[in-house]
PDB file of C-alpha atoms in Angstrom:
ATOM      1  CA  MET A 133      21.016 -35.545  81.765  1.00  0.00           C
ATOM      2  CA  GLU A 134      20.648 -36.824  78.425  1.00  0.00           C
ATOM      3  CA  GLN A 135      24.093 -38.157  78.311  1.00  0.00           C
ATOM      4  CA  PHE A 136      23.732 -40.175  81.152  1.00  0.00           C
ATOM      5  CA  ALA A 137      20.645 -41.256  80.236  1.00  0.00           C
ATOM      6  CA  SER A 138      22.061 -42.833  77.035  1.00  0.00           C
ATOM      7  CA  ILE A 139      25.071 -44.387  78.751  1.00  0.00           C
ATOM      8  CA  ALA A 140      22.544 -45.713  81.467  1.00  0.00           C
ATOM      9  CA  ALA A 141      20.085 -47.114  78.367  1.00  0.00           C
ATOM     10  CA  HIS A 142      23.623 -48.417  76.583  1.00  0.00           C
ATOM     11  CA  ASP A 143      24.923 -50.327  79.298  1.00  0.00           C
ATOM     12  CA  LEU A 144      21.760 -51.450  80.789  1.00  0.00           C
ATOM     13  CA  GLN A 145      19.844 -52.270  77.398  1.00  0.00           C
ATOM     14  CA  GLU A 146      22.420 -55.457  76.887  1.00  0.00           C
ATOM     15  CA  PRO A 147      22.344 -56.873  80.245  1.00  0.00           C
ATOM     16  CA  LEU A 148      18.785 -56.850  80.180  1.00  0.00           C
ATOM     17  CA  ARG A 149      18.330 -58.556  76.566  1.00  0.00           C
ATOM     18  CA  MET A 150      20.805 -61.459  78.063  1.00  0.00           C
ATOM     19  CA  ILE A 151      18.775 -62.264  80.860  1.00  0.00           C
ATOM     20  CA  VAL A 152      15.572 -62.164  78.996  1.00  0.00           C
ATOM     21  CA  SER A 153      17.367 -64.525  76.397  1.00  0.00           C
ATOM     22  CA  PHE A 154      18.426 -66.957  78.933  1.00  0.00           C
ATOM     23  CA  LEU A 155      15.142 -67.143  80.631  1.00  0.00           C
ATOM     24  CA  LYS A 156      13.663 -67.884  77.550  1.00  0.00           C
ATOM     25  CA  LEU A 157      16.498 -70.663  76.640  1.00  0.00           C
ATOM     26  CA  LEU A 158      16.415 -72.220  80.251  1.00  0.00           C
ATOM     27  CA  GLU A 159      12.134 -72.806  80.098  1.00  0.00           C
ATOM     28  CA  ARG A 160      12.621 -74.341  76.374  1.00  0.00           C
ATOM     29  CA  ARG A 161      15.709 -76.405  77.367  1.00  0.00           C
ATOM     30  CA  ASN A 162      13.712 -77.929  80.453  1.00  0.00           C
ATOM     31  CA  GLN A 163      10.167 -77.633  78.798  1.00  0.00           C
ATOM     32  CA  ASP A 164       9.262 -81.281  81.056  1.00  0.00           C
ATOM     33  CA  LYS A 165      11.234 -81.036  83.629  1.00  0.00           C
ATOM     34  CA  LEU A 166      10.322 -77.363  85.381  1.00  0.00           C
ATOM     35  CA  ASP A 167       6.950 -77.588  87.255  1.00  0.00           C
ATOM     36  CA  PRO A 168       3.917 -75.011  87.043  1.00  0.00           C
ATOM     37  CA  GLN A 169       5.668 -72.912  89.555  1.00  0.00           C
ATOM     38  CA  ALA A 170       9.298 -72.787  87.839  1.00  0.00           C
ATOM     39  CA  HIS A 171       7.580 -71.467  84.663  1.00  0.00           C
ATOM     40  CA  GLU A 172       5.685 -68.962  86.886  1.00  0.00           C
ATOM     41  CA  PHE A 173       9.029 -67.676  87.901  1.00  0.00           C
ATOM     42  CA  ILE A 174      10.278 -67.695  84.784  1.00  0.00           C
ATOM     43  CA  GLU A 175       7.675 -65.774  83.027  1.00  0.00           C
ATOM     44  CA  LEU A 176       7.567 -63.050  86.115  1.00  0.00           C
ATOM     45  CA  ALA A 177      11.500 -62.412  85.895  1.00  0.00           C
ATOM     46  CA  SER A 178      11.345 -62.105  82.054  1.00  0.00           C
ATOM     47  CA  ASP A 179       8.364 -59.348  82.565  1.00  0.00           C
ATOM     48  CA  GLY A 180      10.576 -57.625  84.939  1.00  0.00           C
ATOM     49  CA  ALA A 181      13.429 -57.316  83.096  1.00  0.00           C
ATOM     50  CA  ILE A 182      10.649 -56.529  79.941  1.00  0.00           C
ATOM     51  CA  ARG A 183       9.539 -53.769  82.055  1.00  0.00           C
ATOM     52  CA  MET A 184      12.844 -52.225  82.978  1.00  0.00           C
ATOM     53  CA  GLN A 185      13.681 -52.187  79.597  1.00  0.00           C
ATOM     54  CA  LYS A 186      10.853 -50.295  78.733  1.00  0.00           C
ATOM     55  CA  MET A 187      11.117 -47.914  81.673  1.00  0.00           C
ATOM     56  CA  ILE A 188      14.668 -47.072  80.186  1.00  0.00           C
ATOM     57  CA  ASN A 189      13.944 -46.214  76.885  1.00  0.00           C
ATOM     58  CA  GLU A 190      11.505 -43.917  78.369  1.00  0.00           C
ATOM     59  CA  LEU A 191      13.641 -42.394  80.623  1.00  0.00           C
ATOM     60  CA  LEU A 192      15.760 -41.442  77.657  1.00  0.00           C
ATOM     61  CA  ALA A 193      12.646 -40.130  75.632  1.00  0.00           C
ATOM     62  CA  TYR A 194      11.855 -37.868  78.310  1.00  0.00           C
ATOM     63  CA  SER A 195      15.750 -36.501  78.816  1.00  0.00           C
ATOM     64  CA  ARG A 196      15.569 -35.522  75.663  1.00  0.00           C
ATOM     65  CA  LEU A 197      12.827 -33.469  76.059  1.00  0.00           C
ATOM     66  CA  SER A 198      14.858 -31.046  77.681  1.00  0.00           C
ATOM     67  CA  THR A 199      18.046 -31.122  76.100  1.00  0.00           C
ATOM     68  CA  ARG A 200      17.273 -31.438  71.935  1.00  0.00           C
ATOM     69  CA  GLU A 201      16.741 -28.159  70.369  1.00  0.00           C
ATOM     70  CA  LYS A 202      13.968 -27.818  67.798  1.00  0.00           C
ATOM     71  CA  GLU A 203      12.500 -25.524  65.451  1.00  0.00           C
ATOM     72  CA  LEU A 204       8.449 -24.630  66.160  1.00  0.00           C
ATOM     73  CA  GLU A 205       6.388 -24.701  62.933  1.00  0.00           C
ATOM     74  CA  ASP A 206       3.162 -24.360  61.960  1.00  0.00           C
ATOM     75  CA  VAL A 207       0.934 -27.836  63.066  1.00  0.00           C
ATOM     76  CA  ASP A 208      -2.212 -28.538  62.138  1.00  0.00           C
ATOM     77  CA  CYS A 209      -3.951 -30.155  65.180  1.00  0.00           C
ATOM     78  CA  GLN A 210      -6.410 -32.465  63.138  1.00  0.00           C
ATOM     79  CA  LYS A 211      -3.939 -34.170  61.108  1.00  0.00           C
ATOM     80  CA  VAL A 212      -1.746 -34.996  64.540  1.00  0.00           C
ATOM     81  CA  MET A 213      -5.438 -36.234  65.700  1.00  0.00           C
ATOM     82  CA  ASP A 214      -5.740 -38.102  62.479  1.00  0.00           C
ATOM     83  CA  GLN A 215      -2.170 -39.763  63.345  1.00  0.00           C
ATOM     84  CA  VAL A 216      -3.135 -40.641  66.795  1.00  0.00           C
ATOM     85  CA  LEU A 217      -6.541 -42.336  65.390  1.00  0.00           C
ATOM     86  CA  MET A 218      -4.444 -44.255  63.096  1.00  0.00           C
ATOM     87  CA  ASN A 219      -1.625 -45.092  65.337  1.00  0.00           C
ATOM     88  CA  LEU A 220      -4.101 -46.619  67.985  1.00  0.00           C
ATOM     89  CA  LYS A 221      -6.466 -47.969  65.970  1.00  0.00           C
ATOM     90  CA  VAL A 222      -6.477 -51.503  67.151  1.00  0.00           C
ATOM     91  CA  ALA A 223      -6.526 -50.254  70.627  1.00  0.00           C
ATOM     92  CA  ILE A 224      -9.657 -48.274  69.768  1.00  0.00           C
ATOM     93  CA  GLU A 225     -11.479 -51.129  67.799  1.00  0.00           C
ATOM     94  CA  GLU A 226     -10.862 -53.919  70.244  1.00  0.00           C
ATOM     95  CA  ASN A 227     -12.061 -51.434  73.593  1.00  0.00           C
ATOM     96  CA  LYS A 228     -15.022 -50.249  71.462  1.00  0.00           C
ATOM     97  CA  ALA A 229     -13.989 -46.673  72.156  1.00  0.00           C
ATOM     98  CA  GLU A 230     -15.341 -43.485  70.526  1.00  0.00           C
ATOM     99  CA  ILE A 231     -13.263 -40.780  70.159  1.00  0.00           C
ATOM    100  CA  THR A 232     -14.768 -36.885  68.681  1.00  0.00           C
ATOM    101  CA  ASN A 233     -13.148 -34.082  68.453  1.00  0.00           C
ATOM    102  CA  ASP A 234     -13.728 -30.216  68.160  1.00  0.00           C
ATOM    103  CA  SER A 235     -12.520 -28.278  65.665  1.00  0.00           C
ATOM    104  CA  LEU A 236      -8.972 -28.353  66.573  1.00  0.00           C
ATOM    105  CA  PRO A 237      -6.807 -25.175  65.595  1.00  0.00           C
ATOM    106  CA  LEU A 238      -3.233 -24.274  64.060  1.00  0.00           C
ATOM    107  CA  LEU A 239      -0.388 -24.291  66.283  1.00  0.00           C
ATOM    108  CA  THR A 240       3.533 -23.107  66.415  1.00  0.00           C
ATOM    109  CA  ALA A 241       5.059 -26.099  67.912  1.00  0.00           C
ATOM    110  CA  ASP A 242       6.679 -29.359  67.233  1.00  0.00           C
ATOM    111  CA  TYR A 243       4.624 -31.832  65.102  1.00  0.00           C
ATOM    112  CA  SER A 244       6.444 -35.115  66.827  1.00  0.00           C
ATOM    113  CA  GLN A 245       6.020 -33.841  70.552  1.00  0.00           C
ATOM    114  CA  LEU A 246       2.148 -32.955  69.983  1.00  0.00           C
ATOM    115  CA  LEU A 247       2.045 -36.562  68.314  1.00  0.00           C
ATOM    116  CA  HIS A 248       2.904 -37.768  71.648  1.00  0.00           C
ATOM    117  CA  LEU A 249       1.078 -36.082  73.893  1.00  0.00           C
ATOM    118  CA  PHE A 250      -2.184 -36.274  72.284  1.00  0.00           C
ATOM    119  CA  GLN A 251      -1.277 -39.879  71.507  1.00  0.00           C
ATOM    120  CA  ASN A 252      -0.240 -40.668  75.313  1.00  0.00           C
ATOM    121  CA  LEU A 253      -3.506 -38.567  76.829  1.00  0.00           C
ATOM    122  CA  ILE A 254      -5.780 -40.726  74.594  1.00  0.00           C
ATOM    123  CA  SER A 255      -4.320 -44.320  75.021  1.00  0.00           C
ATOM    124  CA  ASN A 256      -4.342 -43.254  78.799  1.00  0.00           C
ATOM    125  CA  ALA A 257      -8.161 -42.881  78.407  1.00  0.00           C
ATOM    126  CA  ILE A 258      -8.653 -45.980  76.742  1.00  0.00           C
ATOM    127  CA  LYS A 259      -6.892 -47.947  78.685  1.00  0.00           C
ATOM    128  CA  TYR A 260      -8.394 -46.616  82.418  1.00  0.00           C
ATOM    129  CA  ARG A 261     -11.783 -47.668  80.883  1.00  0.00           C
ATOM    130  CA  SER A 262     -14.370 -48.090  83.383  1.00  0.00           C
ATOM    131  CA  HIS A 263     -17.107 -51.056  82.472  1.00  0.00           C
ATOM    132  CA  GLN A 264     -18.527 -49.111  79.767  1.00  0.00           C
ATOM    133  CA  ASN A 265     -17.240 -48.416  76.619  1.00  0.00           C
ATOM    134  CA  PRO A 266     -14.613 -45.622  76.423  1.00  0.00           C
ATOM    135  CA  GLU A 267     -15.863 -42.275  75.238  1.00  0.00           C
ATOM    136  CA  ILE A 268     -13.583 -39.536  74.857  1.00  0.00           C
ATOM    137  CA  HIS A 269     -13.849 -36.053  73.191  1.00  0.00           C
ATOM    138  CA  ILE A 270     -10.952 -33.831  72.738  1.00  0.00           C
ATOM    139  CA  SER A 271     -11.851 -29.974  72.840  1.00  0.00           C
ATOM    140  CA  ALA A 272     -10.183 -26.755  72.156  1.00  0.00           C
ATOM    141  CA  SER A 273     -11.086 -23.192  72.759  1.00  0.00           C
ATOM    142  CA  LYS A 274      -9.276 -19.543  72.432  1.00  0.00           C
ATOM    143  CA  LYS A 275      -8.586 -17.865  75.532  1.00  0.00           C
ATOM    144  CA  ASP A 276      -6.450 -14.705  75.349  1.00  0.00           C
ATOM    145  CA  LYS A 277      -3.037 -15.280  73.981  1.00  0.00           C
ATOM    146  CA  GLU A 278      -3.295 -19.182  74.229  1.00  0.00           C
ATOM    147  CA  TRP A 279      -5.372 -22.367  73.260  1.00  0.00           C
ATOM    148  CA  SER A 280      -6.675 -24.471  75.578  1.00  0.00           C
ATOM    149  CA  PHE A 281      -7.398 -28.275  75.277  1.00  0.00           C
ATOM    150  CA  SER A 282      -8.824 -31.079  76.963  1.00  0.00           C
ATOM    151  CA  VAL A 283      -9.048 -34.603  76.612  1.00  0.00           C
ATOM    152  CA  GLY A 284     -12.060 -35.810  78.499  1.00  0.00           C
ATOM    153  CA  ASP A 285     -13.202 -39.687  79.012  1.00  0.00           C
ATOM    154  CA  ASN A 286     -15.807 -41.558  81.040  1.00  0.00           C
ATOM    155  CA  GLY A 287     -12.785 -43.915  82.887  1.00  0.00           C
ATOM    156  CA  ILE A 288     -12.503 -44.720  86.301  1.00  0.00           C
ATOM    157  CA  GLY A 289     -11.273 -41.769  87.264  1.00  0.00           C
ATOM    158  CA  ILE A 290      -8.648 -40.208  89.639  1.00  0.00           C
ATOM    159  CA  ASP A 291      -8.726 -39.539  93.540  1.00  0.00           C
ATOM    160  CA  PRO A 292      -8.438 -35.985  93.766  1.00  0.00           C
ATOM    161  CA  LYS A 293      -5.476 -36.463  96.299  1.00  0.00           C
ATOM    162  CA  TYR A 294      -3.003 -38.187  93.481  1.00  0.00           C
ATOM    163  CA  GLN A 295      -4.164 -35.591  90.686  1.00  0.00           C
ATOM    164  CA  LYS A 296      -0.457 -33.711  91.013  1.00  0.00           C
ATOM    165  CA  ARG A 297       1.395 -37.194  91.790  1.00  0.00           C
ATOM    166  CA  ILE A 298       0.469 -38.672  88.514  1.00  0.00           C
ATOM    167  CA  PHE A 299       2.524 -35.936  87.015  1.00  0.00           C
ATOM    168  CA  MET A 300       5.761 -36.998  88.499  1.00  0.00           C
ATOM    169  CA  ILE A 301       8.535 -39.236  86.686  1.00  0.00           C
ATOM    170  CA  PHE A 302       7.792 -43.186  87.504  1.00  0.00           C
ATOM    171  CA  GLN A 303       4.761 -42.480  89.493  1.00  0.00           C
ATOM    172  CA  ARG A 304       1.705 -45.530  88.901  1.00  0.00           C
ATOM    173  CA  LEU A 305      -1.416 -45.810  90.830  1.00  0.00           C
ATOM    174  CA  HIS A 306      -2.854 -48.977  89.557  1.00  0.00           C
ATOM    175  CA  ARG A 307       0.507 -51.403  89.385  1.00  0.00           C
ATOM    176  CA  ALA A 308      -1.184 -54.631  89.353  1.00  0.00           C
ATOM    177  CA  GLU A 309      -3.913 -53.969  87.291  1.00  0.00           C
ATOM    178  CA  TYR A 310      -2.829 -51.806  84.165  1.00  0.00           C
ATOM    179  CA  PRO A 311       0.362 -52.234  82.451  1.00  0.00           C
ATOM    180  CA  GLY A 312       2.986 -49.402  82.218  1.00  0.00           C
ATOM    181  CA  THR A 313       6.027 -47.422  83.314  1.00  0.00           C
ATOM    182  CA  GLY A 314       4.619 -44.467  85.122  1.00  0.00           C
ATOM    183  CA  MET A 315       6.540 -41.833  82.901  1.00  0.00           C
ATOM    184  CA  GLY A 316       3.571 -40.970  80.289  1.00  0.00           C
ATOM    185  CA  LEU A 317       2.045 -38.474  82.191  1.00  0.00           C
ATOM    186  CA  ALA A 318       5.738 -36.762  82.940  1.00  0.00           C
ATOM    187  CA  ILE A 319       6.484 -36.935  79.575  1.00  0.00           C
ATOM    188  CA  CYS A 320       3.113 -35.242  78.498  1.00  0.00           C
ATOM    189  CA  LYS A 321       4.117 -32.414  81.336  1.00  0.00           C
ATOM    190  CA  LYS A 322       7.635 -31.919  79.719  1.00  0.00           C
ATOM    191  CA  ILE A 323       6.288 -31.708  76.100  1.00  0.00           C
ATOM    192  CA  VAL A 324       3.467 -28.955  77.400  1.00  0.00           C
ATOM    193  CA  GLU A 325       6.034 -27.216  79.308  1.00  0.00           C
ATOM    194  CA  ARG A 326       8.650 -26.910  76.642  1.00  0.00           C
ATOM    195  CA  HIS A 327       6.094 -25.436  74.397  1.00  0.00           C
ATOM    196  CA  GLY A 328       5.424 -22.624  77.397  1.00  0.00           C
ATOM    197  CA  GLY A 329       2.417 -23.898  78.471  1.00  0.00           C
ATOM    198  CA  ARG A 330       0.711 -25.785  81.357  1.00  0.00           C
ATOM    199  CA  ILE A 331      -0.937 -28.986  82.305  1.00  0.00           C
ATOM    200  CA  TRP A 332      -3.501 -30.656  84.804  1.00  0.00           C
ATOM    201  CA  VAL A 333      -6.422 -33.073  85.346  1.00  0.00           C
ATOM    202  CA  ASP A 334      -9.822 -32.654  86.587  1.00  0.00           C
ATOM    203  CA  SER A 335     -11.238 -36.024  87.778  1.00  0.00           C
ATOM    204  CA  LYS A 336     -13.296 -37.487  90.349  1.00  0.00           C
ATOM    205  CA  LEU A 337     -12.788 -41.116  91.396  1.00  0.00           C
ATOM    206  CA  GLY A 338     -15.577 -43.647  89.520  1.00  0.00           C
ATOM    207  CA  GLU A 339     -16.485 -40.088  87.102  1.00  0.00           C
ATOM    208  CA  GLY A 340     -13.643 -39.489  84.641  1.00  0.00           C
ATOM    209  CA  SER A 341     -11.009 -37.812  83.955  1.00  0.00           C
ATOM    210  CA  LYS A 342     -10.522 -34.479  82.099  1.00  0.00           C
ATOM    211  CA  PHE A 343      -6.828 -33.611  81.269  1.00  0.00           C
ATOM    212  CA  CYS A 344      -6.506 -30.212  80.507  1.00  0.00           C
ATOM    213  CA  PHE A 345      -3.577 -28.259  78.902  1.00  0.00           C
ATOM    214  CA  THR A 346      -2.747 -25.159  77.477  1.00  0.00           C
ATOM    215  CA  ILE A 347      -0.135 -24.344  74.428  1.00  0.00           C
ATOM    216  CA  PRO A 348       0.547 -20.765  73.568  1.00  0.00           C
ATOM    217  CA  ILE A 349      -0.730 -19.343  70.032  1.00  0.00           C
ATOM    218  CA  LYS A 350       2.028 -17.971  68.936  1.00  0.00           C
ATOM    219  CA  SER A 351       6.096 -18.433  69.869  1.00  0.00           C
ATOM    220  CA  ASN A 352       9.209 -17.586  68.123  1.00  0.00           C
ATOM    221  CA  ALA A 353      11.141 -19.268  70.233  1.00  0.00           C
ATOM    222  CA  GLN A 354      12.965 -22.749  70.279  1.00  0.00           C
ATOM    223  CA  ILE A 355      12.446 -25.554  72.509  1.00  0.00           C
ATOM    224  CA  PHE A 356      15.739 -26.332  74.616  1.00  0.00           C
TER     225      PHE A 356
END
C-alpha cells in the first residue's frame, strides 16, 4: 500500500500543481476580461485541486503508519501535550479555546505518532466548536494493564448513528461547513491500533464529544 501511495502521490502531485499554476496564470492574465462568475469558477477549481493534494499527502501518511517499522521508546505525554499546544497556538488564540489536562503519564510509544494523535483530536475539538468558546479537557487514568485517555469538548457533538463511520477513511459528516480531507480520525484510529489500543467516541448531537482511546502500559513490540 505504501509503494502504491508513494507512486500515486508522485504521479498525481505534479499534474495538480500544474492545474493550480495555470489557473492562477489564467486569472492573472485575464483579470479584467473575466466576469465574477468566471473568477468564482477558477477559485473553486483551484480549491478542489489543493484539497486533492492534501488528500494524497494524508493517504501517503496513512499508508506509512502500517508499513514503517519503528522502535518504541519512553514518551512523556506531558511533553507531547506541550508541543501540541505550541503547534496549535494560533488556532487556540483565534478561537479563544481553553485547554486543560490531567497529570499525563509516561508511555512506551512512538513520540511522533502520539503527537499526531493528540494534535488531530484537539484540533478537531477546536474546529467543530459550538457558539461557545471551545473548552477542551484531556484526562488520563490507569486501568489494569493500560492507560485510558479522553479528549472531551463542548462542541457541536456527533449523532450516535455516525460514530463508527467517522473513523473510516475519507468519511466526513460536514463537507460544506468545515474544511478537511476525512483522513484525520482514520489516522488516529490507525495510530492507536498500531500501539495495541482501541479508540471510540461518546457524544450526542449538540452536547459535545469525548474521544477516548487506550494505550497499553508497556510493550516491547515494534510498530509494524
